[in-house]
Short mmCIF file of C-alpha atoms and ligand atoms in Angstrom, two decimals:
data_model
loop_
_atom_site.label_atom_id
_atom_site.label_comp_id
_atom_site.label_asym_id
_atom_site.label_seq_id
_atom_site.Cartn_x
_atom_site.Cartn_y
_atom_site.Cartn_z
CA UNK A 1 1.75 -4.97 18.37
CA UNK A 2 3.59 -1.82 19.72
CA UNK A 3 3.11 0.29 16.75
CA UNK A 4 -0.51 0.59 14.79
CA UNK A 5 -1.18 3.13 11.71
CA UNK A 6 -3.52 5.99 12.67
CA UNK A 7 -7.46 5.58 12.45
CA UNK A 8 -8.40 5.58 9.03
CA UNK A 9 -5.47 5.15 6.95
CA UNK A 10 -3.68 2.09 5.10
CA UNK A 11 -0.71 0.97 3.95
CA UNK A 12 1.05 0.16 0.21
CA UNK A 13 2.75 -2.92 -0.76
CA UNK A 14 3.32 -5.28 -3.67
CA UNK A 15 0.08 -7.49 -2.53
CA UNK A 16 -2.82 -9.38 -4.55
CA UNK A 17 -5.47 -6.08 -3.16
CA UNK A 18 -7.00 -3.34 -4.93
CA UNK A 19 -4.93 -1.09 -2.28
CA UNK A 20 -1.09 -2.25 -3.42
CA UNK A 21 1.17 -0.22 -4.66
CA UNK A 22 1.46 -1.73 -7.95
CA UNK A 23 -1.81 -1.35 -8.50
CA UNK A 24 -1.63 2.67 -7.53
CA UNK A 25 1.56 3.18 -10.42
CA UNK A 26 -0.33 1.39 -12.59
CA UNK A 27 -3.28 3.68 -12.42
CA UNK A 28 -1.25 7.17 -11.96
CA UNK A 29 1.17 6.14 -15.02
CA UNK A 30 -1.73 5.86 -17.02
CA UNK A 31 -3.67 8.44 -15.70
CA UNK A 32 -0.64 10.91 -16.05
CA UNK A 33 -0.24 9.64 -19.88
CA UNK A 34 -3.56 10.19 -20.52
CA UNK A 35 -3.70 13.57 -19.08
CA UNK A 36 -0.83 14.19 -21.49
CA UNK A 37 -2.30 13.42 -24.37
CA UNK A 38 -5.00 15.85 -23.42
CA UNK A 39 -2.22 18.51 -23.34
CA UNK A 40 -2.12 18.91 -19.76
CA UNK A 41 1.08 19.62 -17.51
CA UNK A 42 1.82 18.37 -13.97
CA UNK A 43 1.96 20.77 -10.99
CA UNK A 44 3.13 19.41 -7.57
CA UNK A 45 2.44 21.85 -4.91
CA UNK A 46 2.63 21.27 -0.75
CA UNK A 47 1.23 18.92 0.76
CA UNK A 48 0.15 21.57 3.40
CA UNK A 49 -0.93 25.40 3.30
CA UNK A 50 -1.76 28.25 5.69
CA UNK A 51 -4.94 27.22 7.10
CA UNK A 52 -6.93 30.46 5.94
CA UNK A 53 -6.16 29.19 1.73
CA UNK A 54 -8.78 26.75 2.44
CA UNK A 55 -11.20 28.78 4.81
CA UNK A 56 -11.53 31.41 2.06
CA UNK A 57 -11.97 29.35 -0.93
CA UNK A 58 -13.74 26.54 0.42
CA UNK A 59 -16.20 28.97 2.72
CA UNK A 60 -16.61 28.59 6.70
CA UNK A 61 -20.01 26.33 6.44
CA UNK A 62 -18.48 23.83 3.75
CA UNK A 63 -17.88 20.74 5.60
CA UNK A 64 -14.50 20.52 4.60
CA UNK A 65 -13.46 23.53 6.90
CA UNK A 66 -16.33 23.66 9.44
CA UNK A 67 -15.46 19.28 10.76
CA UNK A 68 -12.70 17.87 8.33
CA UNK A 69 -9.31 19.45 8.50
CA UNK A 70 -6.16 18.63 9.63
CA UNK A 71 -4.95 21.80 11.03
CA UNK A 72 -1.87 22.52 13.37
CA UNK A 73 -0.21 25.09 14.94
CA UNK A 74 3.23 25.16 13.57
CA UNK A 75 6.69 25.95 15.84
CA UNK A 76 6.24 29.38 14.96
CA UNK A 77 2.77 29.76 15.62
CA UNK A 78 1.03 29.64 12.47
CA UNK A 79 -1.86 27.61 11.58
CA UNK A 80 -1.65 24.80 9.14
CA UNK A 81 -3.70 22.68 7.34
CA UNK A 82 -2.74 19.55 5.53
CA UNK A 83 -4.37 19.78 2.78
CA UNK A 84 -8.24 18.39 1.80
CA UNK A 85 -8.69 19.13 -1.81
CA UNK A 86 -6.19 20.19 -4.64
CA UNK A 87 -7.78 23.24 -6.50
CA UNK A 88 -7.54 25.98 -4.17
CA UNK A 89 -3.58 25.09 -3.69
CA UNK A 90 -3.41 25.14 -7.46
CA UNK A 91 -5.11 28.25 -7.54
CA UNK A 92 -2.85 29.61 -5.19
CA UNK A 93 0.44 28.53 -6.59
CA UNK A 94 -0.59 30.25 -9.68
CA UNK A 95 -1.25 33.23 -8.57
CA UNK A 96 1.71 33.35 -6.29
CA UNK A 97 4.18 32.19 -9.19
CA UNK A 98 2.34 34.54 -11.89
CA UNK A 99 1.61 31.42 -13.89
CA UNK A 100 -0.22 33.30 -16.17
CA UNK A 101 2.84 34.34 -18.65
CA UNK A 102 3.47 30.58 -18.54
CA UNK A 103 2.09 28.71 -21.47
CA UNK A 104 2.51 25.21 -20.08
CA UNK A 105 0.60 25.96 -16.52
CA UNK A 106 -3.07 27.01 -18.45
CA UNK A 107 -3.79 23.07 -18.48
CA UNK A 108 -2.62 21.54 -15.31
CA UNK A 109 -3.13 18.10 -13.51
CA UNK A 110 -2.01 16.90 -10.34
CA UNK A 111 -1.93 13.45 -8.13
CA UNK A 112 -1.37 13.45 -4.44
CA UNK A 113 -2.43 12.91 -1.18
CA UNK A 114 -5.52 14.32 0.65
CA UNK A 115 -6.54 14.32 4.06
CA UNK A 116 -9.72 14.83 5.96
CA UNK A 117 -11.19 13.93 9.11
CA UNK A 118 -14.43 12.34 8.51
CA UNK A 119 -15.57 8.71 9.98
CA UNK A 120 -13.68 6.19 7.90
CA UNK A 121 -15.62 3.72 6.51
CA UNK A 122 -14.93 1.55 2.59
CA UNK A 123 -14.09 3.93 0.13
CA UNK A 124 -13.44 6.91 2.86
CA UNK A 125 -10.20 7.47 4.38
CA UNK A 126 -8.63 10.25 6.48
CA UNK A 127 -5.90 9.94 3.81
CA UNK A 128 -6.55 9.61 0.53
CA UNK A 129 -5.47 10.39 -3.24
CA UNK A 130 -7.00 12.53 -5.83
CA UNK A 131 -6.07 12.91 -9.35
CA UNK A 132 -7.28 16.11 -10.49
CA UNK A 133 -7.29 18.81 -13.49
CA UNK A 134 -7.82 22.07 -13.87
CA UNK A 135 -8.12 24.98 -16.92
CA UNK A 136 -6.97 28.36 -16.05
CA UNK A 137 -8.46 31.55 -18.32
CA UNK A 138 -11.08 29.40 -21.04
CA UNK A 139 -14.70 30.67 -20.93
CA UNK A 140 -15.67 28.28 -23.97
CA UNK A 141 -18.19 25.43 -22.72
CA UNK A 142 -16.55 23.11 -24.90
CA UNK A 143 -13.50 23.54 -22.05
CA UNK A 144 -16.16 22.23 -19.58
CA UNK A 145 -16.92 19.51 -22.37
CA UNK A 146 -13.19 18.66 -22.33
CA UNK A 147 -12.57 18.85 -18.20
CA UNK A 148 -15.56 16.13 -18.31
CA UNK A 149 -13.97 14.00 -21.35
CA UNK A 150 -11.32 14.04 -19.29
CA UNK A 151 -12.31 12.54 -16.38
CA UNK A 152 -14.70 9.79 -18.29
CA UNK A 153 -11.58 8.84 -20.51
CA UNK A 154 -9.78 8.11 -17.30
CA UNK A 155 -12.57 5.75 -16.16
CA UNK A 156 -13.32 4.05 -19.57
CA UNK A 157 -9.58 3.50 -20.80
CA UNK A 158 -8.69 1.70 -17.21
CA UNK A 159 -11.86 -0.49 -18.00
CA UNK A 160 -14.51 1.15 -15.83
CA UNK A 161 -18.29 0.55 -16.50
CA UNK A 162 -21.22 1.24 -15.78
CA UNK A 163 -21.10 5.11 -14.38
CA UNK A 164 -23.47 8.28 -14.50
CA UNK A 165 -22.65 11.58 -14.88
CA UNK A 166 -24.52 13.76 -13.20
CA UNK A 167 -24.49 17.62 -14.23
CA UNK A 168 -26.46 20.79 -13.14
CA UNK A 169 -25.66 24.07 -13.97
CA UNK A 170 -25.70 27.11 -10.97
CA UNK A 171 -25.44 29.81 -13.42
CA UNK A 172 -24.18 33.34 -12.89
CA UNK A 173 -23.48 34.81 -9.40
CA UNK A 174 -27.00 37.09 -9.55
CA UNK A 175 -28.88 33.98 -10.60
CA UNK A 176 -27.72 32.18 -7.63
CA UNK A 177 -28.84 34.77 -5.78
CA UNK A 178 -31.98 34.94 -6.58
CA UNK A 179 -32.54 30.94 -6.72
CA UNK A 180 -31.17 31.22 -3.28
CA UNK A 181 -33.27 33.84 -2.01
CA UNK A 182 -36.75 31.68 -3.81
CA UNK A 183 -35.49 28.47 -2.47
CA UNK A 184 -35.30 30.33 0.92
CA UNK A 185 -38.56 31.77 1.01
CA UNK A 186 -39.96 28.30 0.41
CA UNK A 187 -38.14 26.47 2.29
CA UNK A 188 -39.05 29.02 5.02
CA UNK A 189 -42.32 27.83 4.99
CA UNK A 190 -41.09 23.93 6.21
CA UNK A 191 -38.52 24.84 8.38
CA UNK A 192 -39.31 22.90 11.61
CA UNK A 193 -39.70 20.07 9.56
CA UNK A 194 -36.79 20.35 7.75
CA UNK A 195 -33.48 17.84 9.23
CA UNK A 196 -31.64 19.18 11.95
CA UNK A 197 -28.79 19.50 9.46
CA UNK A 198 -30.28 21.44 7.27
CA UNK A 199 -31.99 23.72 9.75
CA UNK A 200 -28.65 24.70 10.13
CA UNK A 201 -27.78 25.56 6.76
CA UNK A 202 -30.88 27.19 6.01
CA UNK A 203 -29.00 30.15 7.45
CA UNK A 204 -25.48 29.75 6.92
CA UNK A 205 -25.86 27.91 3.10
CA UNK A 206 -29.35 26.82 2.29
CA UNK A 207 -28.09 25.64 -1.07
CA UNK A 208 -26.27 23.11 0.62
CA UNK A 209 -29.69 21.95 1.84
CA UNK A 210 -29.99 20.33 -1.82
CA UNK A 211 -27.49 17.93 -0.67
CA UNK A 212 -29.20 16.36 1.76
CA UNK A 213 -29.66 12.31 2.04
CA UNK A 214 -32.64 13.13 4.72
CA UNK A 215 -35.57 11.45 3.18
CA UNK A 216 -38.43 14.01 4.33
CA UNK A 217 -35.85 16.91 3.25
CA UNK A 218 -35.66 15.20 -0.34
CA UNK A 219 -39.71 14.72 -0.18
CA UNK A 220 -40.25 18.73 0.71
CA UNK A 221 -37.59 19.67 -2.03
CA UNK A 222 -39.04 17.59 -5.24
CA UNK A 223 -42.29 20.77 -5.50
CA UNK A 224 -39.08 23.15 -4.29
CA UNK A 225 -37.65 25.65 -6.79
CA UNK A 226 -35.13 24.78 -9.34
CA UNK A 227 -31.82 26.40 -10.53
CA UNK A 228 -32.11 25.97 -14.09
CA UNK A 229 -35.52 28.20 -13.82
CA UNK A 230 -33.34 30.97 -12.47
CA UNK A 231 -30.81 30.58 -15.60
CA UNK A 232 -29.88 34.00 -17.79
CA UNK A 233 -30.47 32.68 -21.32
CA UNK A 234 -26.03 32.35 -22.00
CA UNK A 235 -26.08 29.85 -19.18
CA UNK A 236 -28.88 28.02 -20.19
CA UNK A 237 -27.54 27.88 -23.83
CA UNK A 238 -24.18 27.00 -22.87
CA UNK A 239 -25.54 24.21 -20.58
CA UNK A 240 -27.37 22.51 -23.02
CA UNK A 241 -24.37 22.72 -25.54
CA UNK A 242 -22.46 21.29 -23.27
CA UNK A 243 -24.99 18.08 -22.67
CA UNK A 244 -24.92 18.04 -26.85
CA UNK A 245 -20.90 17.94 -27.36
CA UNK A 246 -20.93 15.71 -24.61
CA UNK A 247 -23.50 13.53 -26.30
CA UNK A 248 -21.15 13.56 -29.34
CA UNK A 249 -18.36 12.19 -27.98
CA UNK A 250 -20.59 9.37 -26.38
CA UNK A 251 -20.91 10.20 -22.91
CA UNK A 252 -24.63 10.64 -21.83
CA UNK A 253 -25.48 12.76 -18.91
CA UNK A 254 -28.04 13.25 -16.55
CA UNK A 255 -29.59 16.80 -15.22
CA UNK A 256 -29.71 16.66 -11.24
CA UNK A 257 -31.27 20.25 -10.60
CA UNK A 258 -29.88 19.38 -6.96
CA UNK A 259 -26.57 18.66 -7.66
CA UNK A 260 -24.72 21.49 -5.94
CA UNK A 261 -21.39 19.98 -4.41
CA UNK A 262 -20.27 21.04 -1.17
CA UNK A 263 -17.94 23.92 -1.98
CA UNK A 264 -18.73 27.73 -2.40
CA UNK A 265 -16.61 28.90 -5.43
CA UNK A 266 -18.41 26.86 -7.88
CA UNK A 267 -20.77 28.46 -10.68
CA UNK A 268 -22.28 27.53 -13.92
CA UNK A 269 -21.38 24.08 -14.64
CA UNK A 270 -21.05 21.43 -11.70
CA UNK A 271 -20.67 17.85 -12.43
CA UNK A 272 -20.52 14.08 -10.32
CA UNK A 273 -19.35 10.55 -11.68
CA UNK A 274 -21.11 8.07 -9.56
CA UNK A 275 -20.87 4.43 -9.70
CA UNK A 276 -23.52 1.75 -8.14
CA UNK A 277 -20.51 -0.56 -7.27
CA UNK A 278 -19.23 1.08 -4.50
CA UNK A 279 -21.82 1.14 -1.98
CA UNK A 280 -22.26 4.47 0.52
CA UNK A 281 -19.47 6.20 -1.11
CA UNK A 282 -20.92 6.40 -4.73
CA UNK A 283 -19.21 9.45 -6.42
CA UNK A 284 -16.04 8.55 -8.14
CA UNK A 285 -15.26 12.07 -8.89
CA UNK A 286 -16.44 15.44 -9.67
CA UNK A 287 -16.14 19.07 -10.50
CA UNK A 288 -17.27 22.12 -12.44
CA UNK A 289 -16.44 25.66 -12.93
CA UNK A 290 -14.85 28.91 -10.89
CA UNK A 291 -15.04 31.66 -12.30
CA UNK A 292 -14.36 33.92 -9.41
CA UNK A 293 -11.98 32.08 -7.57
CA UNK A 294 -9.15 33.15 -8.88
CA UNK A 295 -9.93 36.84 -8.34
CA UNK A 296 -11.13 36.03 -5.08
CA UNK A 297 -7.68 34.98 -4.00
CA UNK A 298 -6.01 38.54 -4.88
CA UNK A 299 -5.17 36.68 -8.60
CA UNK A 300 -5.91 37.67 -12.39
CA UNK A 301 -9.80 37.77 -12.77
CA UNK A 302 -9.78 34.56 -15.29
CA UNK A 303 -12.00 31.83 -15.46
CA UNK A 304 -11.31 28.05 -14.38
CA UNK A 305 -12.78 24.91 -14.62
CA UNK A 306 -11.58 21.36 -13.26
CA UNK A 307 -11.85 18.16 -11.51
CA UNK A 308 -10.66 15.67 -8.90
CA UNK A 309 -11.30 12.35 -8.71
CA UNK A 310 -10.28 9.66 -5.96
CA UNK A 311 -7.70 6.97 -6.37
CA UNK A 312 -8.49 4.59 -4.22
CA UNK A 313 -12.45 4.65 -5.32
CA UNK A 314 -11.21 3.49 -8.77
CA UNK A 315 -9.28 0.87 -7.68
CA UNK A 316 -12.40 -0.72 -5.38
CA UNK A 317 -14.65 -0.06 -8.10
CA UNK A 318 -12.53 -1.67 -10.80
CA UNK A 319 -12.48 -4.63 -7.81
CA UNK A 320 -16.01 -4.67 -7.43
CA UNK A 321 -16.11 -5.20 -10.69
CA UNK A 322 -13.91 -7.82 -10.95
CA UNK A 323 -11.55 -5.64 -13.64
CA UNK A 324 -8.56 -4.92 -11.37
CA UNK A 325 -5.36 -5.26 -14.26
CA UNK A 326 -3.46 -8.41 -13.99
CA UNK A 327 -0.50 -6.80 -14.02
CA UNK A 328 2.73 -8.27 -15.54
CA UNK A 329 5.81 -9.52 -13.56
CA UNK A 330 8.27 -6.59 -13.29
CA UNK A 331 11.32 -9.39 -13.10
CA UNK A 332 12.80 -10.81 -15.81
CA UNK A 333 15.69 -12.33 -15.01
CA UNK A 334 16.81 -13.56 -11.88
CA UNK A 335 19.77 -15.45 -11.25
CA UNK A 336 20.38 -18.01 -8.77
CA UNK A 337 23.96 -18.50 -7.78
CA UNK A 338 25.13 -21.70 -6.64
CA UNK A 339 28.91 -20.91 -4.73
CA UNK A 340 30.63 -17.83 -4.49
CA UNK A 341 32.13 -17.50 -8.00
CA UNK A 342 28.43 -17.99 -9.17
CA UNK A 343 27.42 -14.99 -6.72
CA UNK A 344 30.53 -12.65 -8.37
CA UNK A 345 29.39 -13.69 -11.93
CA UNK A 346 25.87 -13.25 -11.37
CA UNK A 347 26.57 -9.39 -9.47
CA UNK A 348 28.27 -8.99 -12.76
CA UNK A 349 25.43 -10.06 -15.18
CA UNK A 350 22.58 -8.57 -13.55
CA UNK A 351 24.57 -5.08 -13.47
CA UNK A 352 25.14 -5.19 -17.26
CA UNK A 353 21.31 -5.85 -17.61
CA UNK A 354 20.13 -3.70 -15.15
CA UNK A 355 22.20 -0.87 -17.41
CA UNK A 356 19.88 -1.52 -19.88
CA UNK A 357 16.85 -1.14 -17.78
CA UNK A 358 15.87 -4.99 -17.91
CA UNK A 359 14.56 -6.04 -14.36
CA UNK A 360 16.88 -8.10 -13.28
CA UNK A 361 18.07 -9.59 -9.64
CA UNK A 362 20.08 -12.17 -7.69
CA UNK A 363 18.91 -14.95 -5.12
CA UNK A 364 21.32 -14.33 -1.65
CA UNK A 365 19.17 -15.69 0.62
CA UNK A 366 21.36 -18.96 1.06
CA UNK A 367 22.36 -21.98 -1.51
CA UNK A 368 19.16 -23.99 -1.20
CA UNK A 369 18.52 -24.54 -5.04
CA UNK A 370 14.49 -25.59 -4.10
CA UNK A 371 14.27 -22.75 -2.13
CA UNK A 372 16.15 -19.92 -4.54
CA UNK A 373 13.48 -21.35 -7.07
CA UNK A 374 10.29 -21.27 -4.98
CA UNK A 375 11.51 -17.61 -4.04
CA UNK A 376 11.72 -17.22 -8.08
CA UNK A 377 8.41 -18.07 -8.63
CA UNK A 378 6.89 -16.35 -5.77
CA UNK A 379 8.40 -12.93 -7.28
CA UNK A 380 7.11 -13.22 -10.70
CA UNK A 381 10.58 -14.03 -12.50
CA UNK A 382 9.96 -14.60 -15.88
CA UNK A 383 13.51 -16.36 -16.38
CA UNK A 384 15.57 -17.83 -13.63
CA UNK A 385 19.49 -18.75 -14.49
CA UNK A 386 21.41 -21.39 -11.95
CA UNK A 387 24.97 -20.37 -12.06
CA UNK A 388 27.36 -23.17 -10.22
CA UNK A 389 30.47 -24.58 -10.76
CA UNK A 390 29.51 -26.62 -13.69
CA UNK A 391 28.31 -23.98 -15.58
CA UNK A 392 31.31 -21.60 -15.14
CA UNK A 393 33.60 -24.45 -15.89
CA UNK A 394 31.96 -25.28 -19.43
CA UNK A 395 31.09 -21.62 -19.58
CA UNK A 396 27.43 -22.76 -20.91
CA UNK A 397 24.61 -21.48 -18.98
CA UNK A 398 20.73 -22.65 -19.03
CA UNK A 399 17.93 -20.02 -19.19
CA UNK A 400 14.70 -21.90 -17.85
CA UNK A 401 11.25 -19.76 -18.45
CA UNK A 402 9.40 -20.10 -15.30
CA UNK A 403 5.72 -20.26 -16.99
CA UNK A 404 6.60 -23.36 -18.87
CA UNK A 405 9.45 -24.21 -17.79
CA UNK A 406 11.13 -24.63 -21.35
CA UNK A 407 15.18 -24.13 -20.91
CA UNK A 408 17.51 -23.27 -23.69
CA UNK A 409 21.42 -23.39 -23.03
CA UNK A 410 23.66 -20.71 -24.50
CA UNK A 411 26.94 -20.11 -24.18
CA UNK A 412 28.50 -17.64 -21.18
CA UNK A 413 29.04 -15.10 -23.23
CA UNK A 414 26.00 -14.39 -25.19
CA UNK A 415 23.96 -14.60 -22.46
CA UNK A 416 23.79 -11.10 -22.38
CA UNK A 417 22.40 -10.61 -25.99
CA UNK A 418 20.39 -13.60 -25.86
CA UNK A 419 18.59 -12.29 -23.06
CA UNK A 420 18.20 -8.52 -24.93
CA UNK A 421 16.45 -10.25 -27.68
CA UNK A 422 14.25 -11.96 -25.28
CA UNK A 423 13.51 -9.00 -24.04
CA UNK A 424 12.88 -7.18 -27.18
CA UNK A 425 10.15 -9.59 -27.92
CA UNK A 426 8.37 -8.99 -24.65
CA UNK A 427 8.27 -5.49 -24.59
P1 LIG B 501 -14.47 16.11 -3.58
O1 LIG B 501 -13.30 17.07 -3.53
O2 LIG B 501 -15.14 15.96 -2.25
O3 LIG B 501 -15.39 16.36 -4.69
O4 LIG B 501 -13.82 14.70 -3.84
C1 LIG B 501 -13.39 14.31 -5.11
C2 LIG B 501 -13.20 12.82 -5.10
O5 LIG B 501 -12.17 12.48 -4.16
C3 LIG B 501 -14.40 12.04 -4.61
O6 LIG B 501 -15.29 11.83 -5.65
C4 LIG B 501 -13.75 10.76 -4.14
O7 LIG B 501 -13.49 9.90 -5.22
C5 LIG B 501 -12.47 11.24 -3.54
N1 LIG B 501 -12.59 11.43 -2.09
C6 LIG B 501 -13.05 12.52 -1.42
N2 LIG B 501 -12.99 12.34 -0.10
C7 LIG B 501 -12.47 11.10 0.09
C8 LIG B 501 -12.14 10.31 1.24
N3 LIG B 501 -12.32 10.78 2.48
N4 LIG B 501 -11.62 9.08 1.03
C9 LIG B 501 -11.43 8.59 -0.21
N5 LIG B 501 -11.71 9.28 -1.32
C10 LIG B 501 -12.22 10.52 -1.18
#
């Protein structure tokens, strides 16, 4: 093979996998509906930005900027990144298109692809996709409530089960502070013990430390100090409203005092969907609130809060657990002609359906009849129609159903309606 795809991407195509592409319109149709519903507009933004977008709102030490990006050096010497997560372009493109005076933009979603470089493995790719929402200038905490109803209604409608949400709240800028000057000074006291890893970010981000998988770091941090001691009495009410109204629409959470996620812009809420069906790469999707970002980036000083969630995680969990949709043929009429007066007559037919938007398509692929109808059934026709001399000559034509292989003969020329009605009744 001359030509191979690069380390730690796939392809797309009509398959029986959790990875084809009918599978992945499936899923963004319905995502993209359901968003909708939840008053939510799309925003479609590059899939690449000046490198320093992501350096500033992601922070130097996150691992997304420090090992993971795609950056180049464009022709006229700029640096570029491809991009790794979706908020901070959002961010950006409102602020640089004063999105503000636009009513539609405060509730935004977006689908597209992501890229990092991290070692591929199931359910991480260098490219991926991410669905994602965000709210632009609501302080409420039922806006947090709705971000997270959100994201669960996108699982539970596509037939997801068995998930956790995880939440934690970081509270205000000066209580971070101060839980990250306490979790210092006791961490301070372990420090050669402490992962190599997080020896590291004891410096640069010891909240970051929280994170780690590192079984003696987790065994030092359980007598540790916890965030939601360091909470000014708003965040701590608004947290535990937030668990309540959650409650009420039927979504139980979980507290995970070291739930921090890896970027720096969050505060207050931070939430995590994670699924046991999915092996090393557990978290579906996840989130919380910025506050500051937006005024960090030079923008209107208004709150945010949002989400992203990947793609291709949904799909293998919904295979692992064995809910992936059967999806319905998208052909429903395919002709098979027989000579080339058949051919012209078919051309003619499928054109006047496809006007109507009924799938419809012609077998050119030679005159084999056994053939043209093996090739039928291995697309998913739902009706076939042979067209051959006989059938132009008594101008009666016979529309077999595939599935059962029933046939009903009509003449010529109400084939068109006949097949509008049966179409009627299947959509
Ligand atoms: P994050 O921005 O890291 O919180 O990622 C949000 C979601 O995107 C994760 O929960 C995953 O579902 C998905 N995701 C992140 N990184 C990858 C990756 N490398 N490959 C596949 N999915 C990913």
């Amino acid at each position: 093979m001359k030509y191979s795809r690069p380390k730690g991407v796939f392809d797309s195509f009509p398959e029986a996998s959790w990875k084809s592409s009918d599978n992945f319109n499936w899923l963004t149709a319905h995502l993209r509906k359901l968003a909708q519903s939840f008053g939510f507009h799309e925003i479609i933004t590059p899939i690449f930005e000046k490198t320093e977008l992501f350096i500033r709102t992601s922070g130097e030490s996150s691992d997304i900027v420090s090992k993971e990006m795609f950056t180049f050096e464009d022709k006229g010497g700029r640096m570029m990144t491809l991009r790794p997560e979706g908020t901070a372009p959002a961010m950006r493109a409102y602020i640089e298109n004063q999105l503000e005076q636009n009513k539609k933009a405060q509730k935004l979603f977006y689908f597209g692809p992501f890229f990092r470089y991290d070692r591929p493995q199931a359910g991480r790719y260098r490219q991926f996709h991410q669905f994602g929402a965000e709210v632009i200038g609501v302080k409420d905490p039922l806006q947090d409530v709705e971000i997270i109803h959100l994201l669960m209604e996108s699982y539970r409608t596509i037939g997801l089960k068995n998930l956790s949400v995880n939440l934690n709240c970081l509270g205000t800028q000066s209580a971070r502070h101060a839980y990250t000057q306490a979790l210092k000074d006791y961490l301070g006291q372990y420090l050669p013990e402490l992962s190599e890893d997080s020896q590291l970010r004891f410096e640069n981000n010891p909240l970051r430390i929280l994170d780690s998988k590192d079984p003696k770091d987790k065994e030092i941090l359980k007598t540790g100090p916890k965030i939601l001691d360091f909470l000014e009495d708003e965040s701590a009410k608004n947290f535990n409203y937030i668990i309540d109204q959650l409650k009420a629409v039927g979504i139980i959470s979980t507290v995970d005092p070291n739930l921090v996620r890896g970027l720096d812009y969050y505060n207050e809420t931070v939430f995590e969907i994670i699924t046991t069906d999915l092996g090393a790469q557990s978290t579906l999707g996840g989130g919380g609130r910025y506050d500051s970002l937006l005024k960090s980036l030079e923008g209107p000083d208004l709150p945010a809060v949002g989400f992203g969630t990947g793609i291709e995680r949904i799909l293998l969990t919904l295979e692992a657990q064995q809910s992936l949709p059967v999806l319905p043929p998208d052909l429903f009429l395919y002709f098979i002609p027989l000579d080339d007066h058949a051919k012209h007559a078919s051309y003619q037919l499928a054109t006047a359906l496809r006007q109507h938007n009924i799938p419809a398509d012609l077998y050119l692929r030679g005159r084999k009849l056994q053939k043209a109808l093996q090739f039928a059934n291995e697309l998913g026709a739902k009706y076939v129609v042979v067209i051959g001399e006989t059938e132009l000559q008594q101008q009666t034509i016979k529309i077999k159903e595939m599935s059962t292989g029933a046939e009903q003969s009509v003449p010529l020329h109400s084939l068109i309606s006949t097949i509008h009605n049966l179409w009627r009744t299947h959509v």
